C-alpha positions in Angstrom: -10.8 26.7 30.2 -6.9 25.5 29.8 -6.1 22.1 31.2 -2.4 22.3 32.2 -0.9 18.9 32.8 1.2 18.8 36.3 2.8 15.5 36.1 3.9 12.6 34.2 1.2 10.3 35.5 -1.5 12.6 34.6 0.0 12.9 31.2 0.1 9.0 30.8 -3.2 8.5 32.0 -4.8 10.9 29.8 -3.2 9.6 26.5 -4.2 6.2 27.3 -7.9 7.1 28.1 -10.8 7.0 25.3 -10.7 10.2 23.7 -8.0 11.4 21.4 -5.6 14.4 22.9 -4.3 17.4 21.7 -1.2 18.6 23.5 0.2 22.1 23.4 3.8 22.1 24.3 4.7 25.8 25.5 6.7 27.9 27.9 5.7 31.0 29.8 8.4 32.9 28.4 7.3 32.1 24.5 5.7 34.9 22.6 4.1 32.5 20.0 3.0 30.2 22.5 1.3 33.2 24.5 -0.4 34.0 21.1 -1.8 30.5 20.6 -3.1 30.3 24.0 -6.3 31.5 23.3 -6.7 29.4 20.1 -5.9 26.0 22.3 -8.7 27.4 25.1 -11.0 27.6 22.2 -10.5 24.4 21.2 -10.7 22.8 24.6 -14.5 24.5 24.7 -15.3 23.6 21.1 -13.8 19.8 21.2 -15.4 19.2 24.8 -16.3 15.5 25.2 -14.6 14.8 21.8 -11.1 15.7 22.2 -8.8 16.2 25.2 -7.1 19.5 24.5 -4.4 20.0 27.2 -1.1 22.0 27.7 2.5 20.8 28.8 5.1 23.4 30.0 8.6 22.3 28.6 10.5 23.8 31.6 8.4 22.0 34.4 7.8 18.6 32.5 10.6 18.0 30.2 10.4 14.3 30.3 7.2 14.5 28.2 8.8 16.9 25.8 11.8 14.7 25.4 9.5 11.9 24.7 7.7 13.7 21.6 11.1 15.3 20.3 10.0 18.7 21.1 12.8 21.0 20.4 10.9 24.1 19.2 7.9 25.7 20.7 5.0 26.0 20.1 4.6 22.4 19.2 1.4 20.6 19.2 1.1 16.9 19.0 -1.7 14.7 18.0 -2.4 11.3 20.1 -4.9 8.8 19.5 -5.0 5.2 21.4 -1.6 6.5 23.2 0.3 6.8 19.7 1.6 9.9 18.3 -0.3 10.6 14.9 0.9 14.1 14.1 3.2 16.9 15.2 2.7 20.6 14.1 5.7 22.8 15.0 5.3 26.7 15.3 2.4 28.8 16.0 -0.8 28.1 14.0 -4.0 29.9 13.4 -7.2 28.8 15.2 -8.6 27.7 11.5 -5.5 25.7 11.1 -5.8 24.2 14.5 -9.4 23.1 14.2 -8.7 21.7 10.6 -6.0 19.5 12.0 -8.1 18.4 14.9 -10.8 17.3 12.8 -8.5 15.9 9.9 -6.4 13.8 12.4 -9.1 12.6 14.5 -11.8 12.2 12.0 -14.3 14.6 13.4 -17.3 15.3 11.8 -20.1 18.2 11.8 -22.4 15.6 12.8 -20.2 14.5 15.8 -20.1 18.1 16.7 -24.0 18.4 16.9 -24.4 15.4 18.5 -22.1 16.2 21.5 -23.7 19.7 21.8 -27.0 18.2 22.0 -25.8 15.7 24.6 -24.2 18.5 26.6 -27.2 20.7 26.4 -29.5 17.7 27.5 -27.4 17.2 30.6 -27.2 20.9 31.6 -30.7 21.8 31.1 -31.8 19.7 34.2 -29.0 21.4 36.3 -30.3 24.7 35.3 -34.0 23.8 36.2 -33.0 22.4 39.6 -31.2 25.4 40.4 -34.5 27.5 39.7 -36.5 24.8 41.7 -34.3 25.4 44.7 -34.3 29.0 44.5 -38.0 29.2 44.7 -38.1 27.0 47.5 
């Protein structure tokens, strides 16, 4: 599920949070942005609880795009601890996006497995409780 930032306040709160952030700067009319949209959505799911992956519409939140000198879209920026650490301009493949996320934020396969196990452990009791409620 895509996460679209709707305000400067929401954005500022996110980039100063605990998790590193990937920001996809896009516009609804941009063809290459539309091509990248499924890649961004897949990254949102793949890196859940490890990296925040969000989208910022340059037409509605131009103060954020100006802050990061976004003059061409799509542009993907990587932010850690509130600081810009990398910028990628132009459409990129899903494998390149994953490579950049893992490289720039130091994400390892072990981190991915650990997070998946934690997610499954918290989701399993929810499934059981729904079954229990259904049998009552």
